Amino acid sequence: MTKTVKDPTAQIEAAPTKHDGESDTSPLHGAPIKLSRRSMLGTTALAGIAGASSGFVGGLITSRPAHAQSASSGNKPEDYVAPGQLDEYYGIWSGGQSGEVRILGLPSMRELIRIPVFNPDFTIGWGITNESKRVLGKNFPPGGDGHHPHLSFTDGHYDGRYIFINDKANTRVARIRCDIMRTDKIIPIPNAQSIHGLRPQRVPRTGYVFCNAEFRVPHPNDGRDLNDPKKYFTVYTAINGDTMEIAWQVLVDGNLDNTETDYEGKYSAATCYNSEDAVDLAGMMRNERDWVVVFNIKRIEAAVKAGHYKTIGHSKVPVVDGRHGSKLTLYVPVPKSPHGINATPDGKYVTANGKLSPTTTVMSWSKIDDWFAGKLKEPRDVVVAEPQLGLGPLHTAYDGRGNAYTTLFIDSQIVKWNIDDAIKAYQGQKVNYIRQKLDVAYQPGHNHTSMGETRDADGKWLISLNKFSKDRFLPVGPLHPDNDQLIDISGDTMKLVADAPVYCEPHDCTIVHRRFLIDKVKRKWDRGDPFFAETVGMAKRDGITLEKDNKVIRDGNKVRVYMTSSAPTYGLEEFTVKKGNEVTVVITNVDQIEDLTHGFCMANYGINMEISPQETSSVTFVADKPGVHWFYCTFFCHALHLEMRSRMLVEA
Ligand code: K7E
Ligand code: CUA
């Protein structure tokens, strides 16, 4: 992954946002706030914006020339990581429509590895090996649309156990083990369509993994009520992160978009952009306010325990009713089609970003406590600020020093603002809460600060995940890469440091200081690893010791071929099967040396797999082509790597 040097176009716009004299009193809450002309877009204007085909993006972006000048001053750029040096941070990147997760090093932005999750991958044989098929399931769809990768927590800190990610395309949630950086569970979510928002419980630990079903559908969705949208619903889901079983679901009003959890283990919350229950674009934008749904975890658990739930269709998952009027939920009206929802690392607040409103709504967790305790009258009483930030606020990240950084999709900027000052302004004080606006290239969706979704927010780096790169890179055809920009936020002003093109479309990422992961990551496999335990069990039943035996077991039409790999040879120089045999090849890499990976590719059989040091990998196929088939090692492992090959003889 390449990067460019400092961007001299990085602009610091004089704070605050200009108020150009239009003085509407905000219709959105009681506190009178002067809104600029640009502030509230009417539905008509929004419809124009939402019409992607209208080319609004091209219209709104001022195309800047690429500045590929070198850092001739001799100063090392802030993101410089010398050859042989390790990055300070791991970046956990969603791979978007690729269905994978990518691990980057920060600040260098070097891509380190890819973790296939919902997608087949020929490099390691994901979707080919038996071990990966056990994770993917038998008839796995060809891919997935991952948006939100998040690590597991213990007491609000990353604990280095798991990464969880959603699949919007096929309504699933996956878990990746951090120690081997490999997907170990994928589960479908019942009673739902299109899992979008996802967040692991922070406190006391993960615990639950909360996820949002975005699309409203009939329940059960089996052909009934097809054209009766009033009978469509969606659900909020809590997964047990340890077992990857579904704990419970909550029926909600409206749809669900993004979700977030608190720092006390009491609540989670989700944004809703379609309170109208509409099935068309104009309808979904009709209301000036949609809402944030807050879920009271203890009350939901109690309701499930007391049996106050139903089940839907064939699913046995308890579904409690959290629609309007329920004691389990709180619906906070929030302008307008809110999208990203992000808790502050001090544990006090959660912000919902307006998307179609220039505002972000700041809610207080302790006021949410008060509301559930019956001490507040109106749901809006939990709101403590609603700063006006700019056009198209989507996601907010924090530096742990009281500042927030919100992406402005339409303005193509990141706005830095101060939370306490925004609260004072909401109370009527004359304070300027905007600290800086920085142009990004172009149209940011998510952003993320280093450690910013944990108690350990360190305020060093900010990533802006931009949806468009336009002119920033060499042209590579009509499909452009996205542009992830690295921004130094350690000082008083944000400084753009690097451009990093990425294959589309990583919606989201997390930035983890290496101290939380580096010692958890294994450099070679344990022979007892559960990832291939089932294969080990099969070998045991065949009387095979995987680490030393090279043997062919014939079992009717089934043939099991066990062999070792040790640079530069396989344990067997040949094996013979009959046409039509179902062949399982099991290879154990007995090499002990770190990084000494072998591969197994069967020529003309569409098979490749990786076998890293001390790993056992297996693959099953039907020997349907008679003749000589060489199998060879695909990972360069030795000076005689090309010679690391043997034969499968298939008798006609
Ligand atoms: Cu904003 Cu799917 Cu997180 Cu995209 S979502 S940007
Ligand atoms: Cu083994 Cu190349």
PDB file of N, CA, C and O and ligand atoms in Angstrom, residues 147-148 196 258 339 395 445-446 467 507, ligand 1:
ATOM      1  N   HIS A 147     -18.973  -4.267   7.368  1.00  0.00           N
ATOM      2  CA  HIS A 147     -18.831  -2.832   7.645  1.00  0.00           C
ATOM      3  C   HIS A 147     -18.063  -2.557   8.926  1.00  0.00           C
ATOM      4  O   HIS A 147     -17.197  -1.694   8.945  1.00  0.00           O
ATOM      5  N   HIS A 148     -18.412  -3.250  10.000  1.00  0.00           N
ATOM      6  CA  HIS A 148     -17.985  -2.784  11.319  1.00  0.00           C
ATOM      7  C   HIS A 148     -17.176  -3.826  12.077  1.00  0.00           C
ATOM      8  O   HIS A 148     -17.742  -4.689  12.742  1.00  0.00           O
ATOM      9  N   HIS A 196     -26.330  -4.708   9.997  1.00  0.00           N
ATOM     10  CA  HIS A 196     -25.492  -3.543   9.703  1.00  0.00           C
ATOM     11  C   HIS A 196     -24.663  -3.133  10.928  1.00  0.00           C
ATOM     12  O   HIS A 196     -23.544  -3.554  11.086  1.00  0.00           O
ATOM     13  N   ASN A 258     -26.946   2.159  12.960  1.00  0.00           N
ATOM     14  CA  ASN A 258     -25.731   1.831  13.706  1.00  0.00           C
ATOM     15  C   ASN A 258     -26.037   1.624  15.180  1.00  0.00           C
ATOM     16  O   ASN A 258     -27.084   2.049  15.662  1.00  0.00           O
ATOM     17  N   HIS A 339     -27.252   8.629  11.798  1.00  0.00           N
ATOM     18  CA  HIS A 339     -26.477   7.503  11.262  1.00  0.00           C
ATOM     19  C   HIS A 339     -25.508   6.960  12.312  1.00  0.00           C
ATOM     20  O   HIS A 339     -25.861   6.081  13.078  1.00  0.00           O
ATOM     21  N   HIS A 395     -20.134  10.152  11.263  1.00  0.00           N
ATOM     22  CA  HIS A 395     -19.551   9.404  12.377  1.00  0.00           C
ATOM     23  C   HIS A 395     -18.648  10.316  13.194  1.00  0.00           C
ATOM     24  O   HIS A 395     -18.093  11.275  12.674  1.00  0.00           O
ATOM     25  N   GLY A 445     -16.787   8.800   5.262  1.00  0.00           N
ATOM     26  CA  GLY A 445     -17.864   8.065   5.919  1.00  0.00           C
ATOM     27  C   GLY A 445     -17.493   7.911   7.384  1.00  0.00           C
ATOM     28  O   GLY A 445     -17.693   8.810   8.188  1.00  0.00           O
ATOM     29  N   HIS A 446     -16.887   6.773   7.731  1.00  0.00           N
ATOM     30  CA  HIS A 446     -16.409   6.605   9.101  1.00  0.00           C
ATOM     31  C   HIS A 446     -15.101   7.350   9.312  1.00  0.00           C
ATOM     32  O   HIS A 446     -14.357   7.622   8.377  1.00  0.00           O
ATOM     33  N   LYS A 467     -14.815   8.015   0.791  1.00  0.00           N
ATOM     34  CA  LYS A 467     -15.485   7.156  -0.189  1.00  0.00           C
ATOM     35  C   LYS A 467     -14.984   7.383  -1.604  1.00  0.00           C
ATOM     36  O   LYS A 467     -15.191   6.547  -2.467  1.00  0.00           O
ATOM     37  N   HIS A 507     -15.771   0.462   5.201  1.00  0.00           N
ATOM     38  CA  HIS A 507     -16.584   1.473   5.876  1.00  0.00           C
ATOM     39  C   HIS A 507     -15.937   1.922   7.161  1.00  0.00           C
ATOM     40  O   HIS A 507     -16.044   3.073   7.544  1.00  0.00           O
TER      41      HIS A 507
HETATM   42 CU1  K7E B   1     -21.543   4.799   8.083  1.00  0.00          CU
HETATM   43 CU2  K7E B   1     -22.226   0.802   7.255  1.00  0.00          CU
HETATM   44 CU3  K7E B   1     -20.811   2.247   9.430  1.00  0.00          CU
HETATM   45 CU4  K7E B   1     -20.762   3.043   5.961  1.00  0.00          CU
HETATM   46  S1  K7E B   1     -21.899   2.756   7.769  1.00  0.00           S
HETATM   47  S2  K7E B   1     -20.010   5.021   6.287  1.00  0.00           S
END
